[in-house]
Amino acid sequence: MTSTPGTDSGSAAPARTALVTGASGSLGAAVVRQLDQDGYAVALHCFNHPELAEEVAADLANPSTVAVADLRSWQAVADMCEAVEKELGPISVLVNSAGMRKDALLAGQSPTDWRDVIDVNLIGTFHTCRAVVPGMLRKRQGRIVNVVSPAGMQGSEGQTAYSASKAGVVGLTRSLARECGRRRVTVNALSPGYMETAMTTDLPDDTKASLAARIPLRRPTTPDEVAAAVTFICESPYMTGQVVAIDGGMTA
């Protein structure tokens, strides 16, 4: 783990700590910046590109740390969360923004590729939630935000693995919200629509045009627009088990 003290190293550490998975990606980085602005110390999780997460951390005002872990491994996630809490304090906000796409028609898709998507998107979300929920329940305080997708609620040709993984996260979110509500821990999902990030740059131009045409606002959303909704969710004490769509009306 790599620590960054923040721009004012003499100031007291924030009282709240957030863990953001996939922080080296466009959306994860935007969420990190938003939470830093909201006064959180932030742990930036990444796996393949720690140097990108470190670039984001270097510009934060509050204390932060970069944590490298394979979300598919329960032990790696448990160790990461333990290290984050030792360094920054108890995790009060978890944002699961890490994700993977390996698109193909099911009839020809490799079973290994299909499982990889499920393992990262669904099993990885279970691992991080499982690691932080006991502490949140003990403190009777916490916010979990799971990033999903319209593909998890609608059919999406060529995306059976991705759609299944995100539909699974929606179900996990709603069920976990029921389990945690009595201890004042909220669990919600955030569903961005079509967003121009590294995950979508490889889409064919005609696919991008088709997606934009389905959006009433006629443009993709931005990571910053989606990240702003994280603040809304975290500040809402009475909202839980919901899917908040920031998709320009795509699923209206």
Short mmCIF file of N, CA, C and O in Angstrom, two decimals, residues 57-142:
data_model
loop_
_atom_site.label_atom_id
_atom_site.label_comp_id
_atom_site.label_asym_id
_atom_site.label_seq_id
_atom_site.Cartn_x
_atom_site.Cartn_y
_atom_site.Cartn_z
N ALA A 57 -4.31 9.91 -6.36
CA ALA A 57 -4.08 10.16 -4.94
C ALA A 57 -3.20 11.37 -4.69
O ALA A 57 -3.36 12.08 -3.70
N ALA A 58 -2.28 11.62 -5.61
CA ALA A 58 -1.33 12.73 -5.42
C ALA A 58 -2.02 14.08 -5.38
O ALA A 58 -1.48 15.04 -4.82
N ASP A 59 -3.21 14.19 -5.95
CA ASP A 59 -3.91 15.47 -6.01
C ASP A 59 -5.00 15.62 -4.96
O ASP A 59 -5.73 16.62 -4.97
N LEU A 60 -5.12 14.67 -4.04
CA LEU A 60 -6.18 14.73 -3.05
C LEU A 60 -5.80 15.62 -1.87
O LEU A 60 -4.62 15.74 -1.52
N ALA A 61 -6.82 16.22 -1.26
CA ALA A 61 -6.57 17.11 -0.13
C ALA A 61 -6.45 16.36 1.18
O ALA A 61 -5.74 16.79 2.09
N ASN A 62 -7.13 15.22 1.29
CA ASN A 62 -7.15 14.46 2.53
C ASN A 62 -6.22 13.26 2.45
O ASN A 62 -5.81 12.86 1.36
N PRO A 63 -5.90 12.66 3.60
CA PRO A 63 -5.05 11.46 3.59
C PRO A 63 -5.65 10.36 2.72
O PRO A 63 -6.88 10.22 2.64
N SER A 64 -4.79 9.60 2.07
CA SER A 64 -5.26 8.54 1.19
C SER A 64 -4.23 7.43 1.15
O SER A 64 -3.10 7.60 1.62
N THR A 65 -4.63 6.31 0.59
CA THR A 65 -3.71 5.20 0.40
C THR A 65 -4.12 4.43 -0.84
O THR A 65 -5.31 4.36 -1.17
N VAL A 66 -3.16 3.90 -1.56
CA VAL A 66 -3.42 3.05 -2.73
C VAL A 66 -3.25 1.60 -2.32
O VAL A 66 -2.21 1.23 -1.77
N ALA A 67 -4.27 0.80 -2.57
CA ALA A 67 -4.27 -0.60 -2.16
C ALA A 67 -4.45 -1.49 -3.38
O ALA A 67 -5.42 -1.34 -4.13
N VAL A 68 -3.51 -2.39 -3.59
CA VAL A 68 -3.56 -3.31 -4.74
C VAL A 68 -4.08 -4.66 -4.26
O VAL A 68 -3.54 -5.24 -3.31
N ALA A 69 -5.14 -5.15 -4.90
CA ALA A 69 -5.69 -6.45 -4.51
C ALA A 69 -6.50 -7.03 -5.67
O ALA A 69 -7.11 -6.30 -6.44
N ASP A 70 -6.50 -8.34 -5.76
CA ASP A 70 -7.31 -9.07 -6.72
C ASP A 70 -8.67 -9.33 -6.08
O ASP A 70 -8.77 -10.12 -5.13
N LEU A 71 -9.70 -8.68 -6.57
CA LEU A 71 -11.02 -8.80 -5.96
C LEU A 71 -11.59 -10.20 -6.04
O LEU A 71 -12.52 -10.54 -5.30
N ARG A 72 -11.04 -11.04 -6.89
CA ARG A 72 -11.51 -12.41 -7.01
C ARG A 72 -11.07 -13.27 -5.83
O ARG A 72 -11.60 -14.36 -5.61
N SER A 73 -10.11 -12.79 -5.06
CA SER A 73 -9.56 -13.54 -3.92
C SER A 73 -10.10 -12.99 -2.62
O SER A 73 -9.87 -11.83 -2.27
N TRP A 74 -10.81 -13.84 -1.88
CA TRP A 74 -11.34 -13.40 -0.59
C TRP A 74 -10.21 -12.99 0.35
O TRP A 74 -10.29 -11.95 1.02
N GLN A 75 -9.14 -13.74 0.40
CA GLN A 75 -8.06 -13.42 1.33
C GLN A 75 -7.41 -12.08 0.98
O GLN A 75 -7.08 -11.29 1.86
N ALA A 76 -7.22 -11.84 -0.32
CA ALA A 76 -6.62 -10.58 -0.75
C ALA A 76 -7.50 -9.39 -0.35
O ALA A 76 -7.00 -8.36 0.10
N VAL A 77 -8.81 -9.53 -0.51
CA VAL A 77 -9.72 -8.45 -0.15
C VAL A 77 -9.76 -8.25 1.36
O VAL A 77 -9.73 -7.12 1.86
N ALA A 78 -9.82 -9.33 2.12
CA ALA A 78 -9.83 -9.22 3.58
C ALA A 78 -8.56 -8.55 4.08
O ALA A 78 -8.60 -7.67 4.96
N ASP A 79 -7.41 -8.94 3.52
CA ASP A 79 -6.14 -8.33 3.93
C ASP A 79 -6.11 -6.85 3.56
O ASP A 79 -5.61 -6.02 4.33
N MET A 80 -6.62 -6.52 2.38
CA MET A 80 -6.64 -5.12 1.96
C MET A 80 -7.47 -4.27 2.91
O MET A 80 -7.02 -3.19 3.36
N CYS A 81 -8.66 -4.71 3.24
CA CYS A 81 -9.53 -3.93 4.12
C CYS A 81 -8.93 -3.79 5.51
O CYS A 81 -9.03 -2.71 6.14
N GLU A 82 -8.30 -4.82 6.00
CA GLU A 82 -7.65 -4.74 7.31
C GLU A 82 -6.52 -3.70 7.29
O GLU A 82 -6.39 -2.89 8.21
N ALA A 83 -5.74 -3.70 6.21
CA ALA A 83 -4.64 -2.74 6.11
C ALA A 83 -5.16 -1.32 5.99
O ALA A 83 -4.60 -0.38 6.58
N VAL A 84 -6.24 -1.12 5.22
CA VAL A 84 -6.82 0.21 5.06
C VAL A 84 -7.30 0.74 6.40
O VAL A 84 -7.06 1.90 6.76
N GLU A 85 -7.98 -0.10 7.18
CA GLU A 85 -8.51 0.37 8.46
C GLU A 85 -7.40 0.67 9.45
O GLU A 85 -7.53 1.60 10.26
N LYS A 86 -6.31 -0.07 9.39
CA LYS A 86 -5.18 0.23 10.27
C LYS A 86 -4.57 1.58 9.92
O LYS A 86 -4.11 2.31 10.80
N GLU A 87 -4.56 1.91 8.64
CA GLU A 87 -3.91 3.13 8.18
C GLU A 87 -4.81 4.36 8.24
O GLU A 87 -4.37 5.43 8.66
N LEU A 88 -6.06 4.21 7.80
CA LEU A 88 -6.94 5.37 7.68
C LEU A 88 -8.10 5.38 8.66
O LEU A 88 -8.76 6.41 8.82
N GLY A 89 -8.38 4.26 9.30
CA GLY A 89 -9.51 4.19 10.21
C GLY A 89 -10.63 3.33 9.65
O GLY A 89 -10.58 2.88 8.50
N PRO A 90 -11.66 3.07 10.45
CA PRO A 90 -12.76 2.20 10.03
C PRO A 90 -13.41 2.68 8.74
O PRO A 90 -13.64 3.87 8.54
N ILE A 91 -13.70 1.73 7.85
CA ILE A 91 -14.32 2.06 6.57
C ILE A 91 -15.81 2.32 6.80
O ILE A 91 -16.54 1.43 7.23
N SER A 92 -16.25 3.54 6.51
CA SER A 92 -17.65 3.88 6.68
C SER A 92 -18.40 3.97 5.35
O SER A 92 -19.63 3.98 5.33
N VAL A 93 -17.65 4.06 4.24
CA VAL A 93 -18.26 4.08 2.91
C VAL A 93 -17.49 3.13 2.00
O VAL A 93 -16.25 3.15 1.97
N LEU A 94 -18.21 2.28 1.30
CA LEU A 94 -17.63 1.39 0.29
C LEU A 94 -18.32 1.68 -1.03
O LEU A 94 -19.55 1.63 -1.12
N VAL A 95 -17.53 1.99 -2.05
CA VAL A 95 -18.06 2.17 -3.41
C VAL A 95 -17.41 1.13 -4.31
O VAL A 95 -16.19 1.16 -4.52
N ASN A 96 -18.21 0.22 -4.80
CA ASN A 96 -17.72 -0.84 -5.69
C ASN A 96 -17.86 -0.38 -7.13
O ASN A 96 -18.92 -0.55 -7.75
N SER A 97 -16.80 0.22 -7.67
CA SER A 97 -16.85 0.69 -9.05
C SER A 97 -15.97 -0.12 -9.99
O SER A 97 -15.94 0.16 -11.19
N ALA A 98 -15.25 -1.10 -9.46
CA ALA A 98 -14.44 -1.96 -10.34
C ALA A 98 -15.36 -2.80 -11.21
O ALA A 98 -16.43 -3.24 -10.78
N GLY A 99 -14.94 -3.02 -12.44
CA GLY A 99 -15.76 -3.83 -13.34
C GLY A 99 -14.98 -4.35 -14.52
O GLY A 99 -13.91 -3.84 -14.85
N MET A 100 -15.53 -5.37 -15.14
CA MET A 100 -14.89 -5.99 -16.30
C MET A 100 -15.95 -6.34 -17.34
O MET A 100 -17.07 -6.74 -16.99
N ARG A 101 -15.60 -6.16 -18.62
CA ARG A 101 -16.44 -6.60 -19.73
C ARG A 101 -15.64 -7.51 -20.63
O ARG A 101 -14.50 -7.21 -20.98
N LYS A 102 -16.22 -8.63 -21.01
CA LYS A 102 -15.68 -9.48 -22.07
C LYS A 102 -16.88 -9.91 -22.91
O LYS A 102 -17.52 -10.91 -22.62
N ASP A 103 -17.17 -9.12 -23.92
CA ASP A 103 -18.41 -9.31 -24.68
C ASP A 103 -18.26 -10.35 -25.79
O ASP A 103 -17.23 -10.41 -26.46
N ALA A 104 -19.29 -11.13 -25.95
CA ALA A 104 -19.36 -12.11 -27.04
C ALA A 104 -20.74 -12.76 -26.99
O ALA A 104 -21.39 -12.79 -25.95
N LEU A 105 -21.19 -13.26 -28.13
CA LEU A 105 -22.43 -14.03 -28.13
C LEU A 105 -22.21 -15.31 -27.33
O LEU A 105 -21.17 -15.97 -27.45
N LEU A 106 -23.19 -15.67 -26.53
CA LEU A 106 -23.03 -16.80 -25.62
C LEU A 106 -22.65 -18.08 -26.36
O LEU A 106 -21.83 -18.87 -25.86
N ALA A 107 -23.20 -18.31 -27.54
CA ALA A 107 -22.97 -19.56 -28.26
C ALA A 107 -21.50 -19.79 -28.59
O ALA A 107 -21.08 -20.94 -28.80
N GLY A 108 -20.72 -18.71 -28.63
CA GLY A 108 -19.32 -18.89 -28.97
C GLY A 108 -18.36 -18.39 -27.91
O GLY A 108 -17.15 -18.38 -28.14
N GLN A 109 -18.90 -17.99 -26.75
CA GLN A 109 -18.02 -17.41 -25.74
C GLN A 109 -17.29 -18.48 -24.94
O GLN A 109 -17.85 -19.52 -24.59
N SER A 110 -16.04 -18.18 -24.62
CA SER A 110 -15.25 -19.07 -23.79
C SER A 110 -15.84 -19.14 -22.38
O SER A 110 -16.12 -18.11 -21.76
N PRO A 111 -16.03 -20.33 -21.83
CA PRO A 111 -16.49 -20.45 -20.45
C PRO A 111 -15.55 -19.73 -19.47
O PRO A 111 -16.00 -19.19 -18.45
N THR A 112 -14.26 -19.71 -19.77
CA THR A 112 -13.30 -19.01 -18.90
C THR A 112 -13.58 -17.52 -18.89
O THR A 112 -13.58 -16.87 -17.82
N ASP A 113 -13.82 -16.93 -20.06
CA ASP A 113 -14.12 -15.49 -20.12
C ASP A 113 -15.42 -15.18 -19.39
O ASP A 113 -15.53 -14.16 -18.69
N TRP A 114 -16.43 -16.03 -19.57
CA TRP A 114 -17.71 -15.81 -18.92
C TRP A 114 -17.53 -15.80 -17.40
O TRP A 114 -18.01 -14.91 -16.70
N ARG A 115 -16.77 -16.78 -16.90
CA ARG A 115 -16.56 -16.87 -15.45
C ARG A 115 -15.72 -15.69 -14.94
O ARG A 115 -15.96 -15.20 -13.83
N ASP A 116 -14.75 -15.24 -15.73
CA ASP A 116 -13.92 -14.10 -15.30
C ASP A 116 -14.78 -12.88 -14.99
O ASP A 116 -14.56 -12.18 -14.00
N VAL A 117 -15.75 -12.60 -15.86
CA VAL A 117 -16.62 -11.45 -15.66
C VAL A 117 -17.44 -11.60 -14.39
O VAL A 117 -17.57 -10.66 -13.59
N ILE A 118 -18.00 -12.78 -14.17
CA ILE A 118 -18.77 -13.04 -12.95
C ILE A 118 -17.88 -12.92 -11.72
O ILE A 118 -18.26 -12.32 -10.70
N ASP A 119 -16.68 -13.46 -11.80
CA ASP A 119 -15.78 -13.45 -10.65
C ASP A 119 -15.39 -12.04 -10.23
O ASP A 119 -15.31 -11.73 -9.03
N VAL A 120 -15.13 -11.17 -11.19
CA VAL A 120 -14.74 -9.80 -10.85
C VAL A 120 -15.95 -8.97 -10.44
O VAL A 120 -15.97 -8.34 -9.37
N ASN A 121 -16.99 -8.98 -11.26
CA ASN A 121 -18.11 -8.06 -11.04
C ASN A 121 -19.03 -8.48 -9.91
O ASN A 121 -19.49 -7.62 -9.14
N LEU A 122 -19.32 -9.76 -9.80
CA LEU A 122 -20.26 -10.23 -8.77
C LEU A 122 -19.54 -10.78 -7.55
O LEU A 122 -19.79 -10.32 -6.42
N ILE A 123 -18.66 -11.74 -7.74
CA ILE A 123 -17.96 -12.32 -6.59
C ILE A 123 -17.08 -11.27 -5.92
O ILE A 123 -16.99 -11.21 -4.68
N GLY A 124 -16.44 -10.41 -6.72
CA GLY A 124 -15.63 -9.34 -6.14
C GLY A 124 -16.45 -8.40 -5.28
O GLY A 124 -16.00 -7.96 -4.20
N THR A 125 -17.66 -8.09 -5.72
CA THR A 125 -18.55 -7.23 -4.91
C THR A 125 -18.94 -7.93 -3.62
O THR A 125 -18.98 -7.30 -2.54
N PHE A 126 -19.23 -9.22 -3.70
CA PHE A 126 -19.50 -9.97 -2.47
C PHE A 126 -18.32 -9.90 -1.52
O PHE A 126 -18.48 -9.66 -0.31
N HIS A 127 -17.11 -10.09 -2.03
CA HIS A 127 -15.93 -10.09 -1.16
C HIS A 127 -15.76 -8.77 -0.43
O HIS A 127 -15.50 -8.75 0.79
N THR A 128 -15.89 -7.65 -1.15
CA THR A 128 -15.69 -6.36 -0.47
C THR A 128 -16.81 -6.09 0.53
O THR A 128 -16.55 -5.60 1.64
N CYS A 129 -18.05 -6.40 0.15
CA CYS A 129 -19.15 -6.20 1.09
C CYS A 129 -18.97 -7.09 2.33
O CYS A 129 -19.16 -6.64 3.47
N ARG A 130 -18.59 -8.33 2.11
CA ARG A 130 -18.40 -9.25 3.23
C ARG A 130 -17.30 -8.76 4.16
O ARG A 130 -17.38 -8.95 5.39
N ALA A 131 -16.29 -8.10 3.61
CA ALA A 131 -15.18 -7.63 4.44
C ALA A 131 -15.56 -6.44 5.31
O ALA A 131 -15.05 -6.29 6.43
N VAL A 132 -16.42 -5.54 4.80
CA VAL A 132 -16.69 -4.30 5.55
C VAL A 132 -18.00 -4.33 6.34
O VAL A 132 -18.15 -3.57 7.30
N VAL A 133 -18.95 -5.17 5.95
CA VAL A 133 -20.27 -5.13 6.59
C VAL A 133 -20.22 -5.43 8.09
O VAL A 133 -20.88 -4.73 8.87
N PRO A 134 -19.47 -6.42 8.57
CA PRO A 134 -19.48 -6.66 10.03
C PRO A 134 -19.09 -5.44 10.85
O PRO A 134 -19.73 -5.13 11.87
N GLY A 135 -18.07 -4.70 10.40
CA GLY A 135 -17.67 -3.50 11.13
C GLY A 135 -18.73 -2.42 11.08
O GLY A 135 -18.97 -1.72 12.07
N MET A 136 -19.37 -2.25 9.94
CA MET A 136 -20.44 -1.26 9.82
C MET A 136 -21.60 -1.60 10.73
O MET A 136 -22.19 -0.72 11.38
N LEU A 137 -21.96 -2.88 10.78
CA LEU A 137 -23.07 -3.30 11.64
C LEU A 137 -22.75 -3.06 13.11
O LEU A 137 -23.62 -2.62 13.88
N ARG A 138 -21.51 -3.33 13.50
CA ARG A 138 -21.13 -3.10 14.90
C ARG A 138 -21.25 -1.63 15.27
O ARG A 138 -21.67 -1.29 16.38
N LYS A 139 -20.88 -0.76 14.34
CA LYS A 139 -20.91 0.68 14.60
C LYS A 139 -22.28 1.29 14.30
O LYS A 139 -22.50 2.48 14.55
N ARG A 140 -23.17 0.49 13.72
CA ARG A 140 -24.50 0.96 13.35
C ARG A 140 -24.42 2.19 12.44
O ARG A 140 -25.17 3.15 12.59
N GLN A 141 -23.51 2.11 11.49
CA GLN A 141 -23.32 3.21 10.56
C GLN A 141 -22.54 2.72 9.35
O GLN A 141 -21.55 2.00 9.48
N GLY A 142 -22.99 3.11 8.16
CA GLY A 142 -22.24 2.74 6.96
C GLY A 142 -23.04 2.96 5.70
O GLY A 142 -24.28 2.98 5.71
#
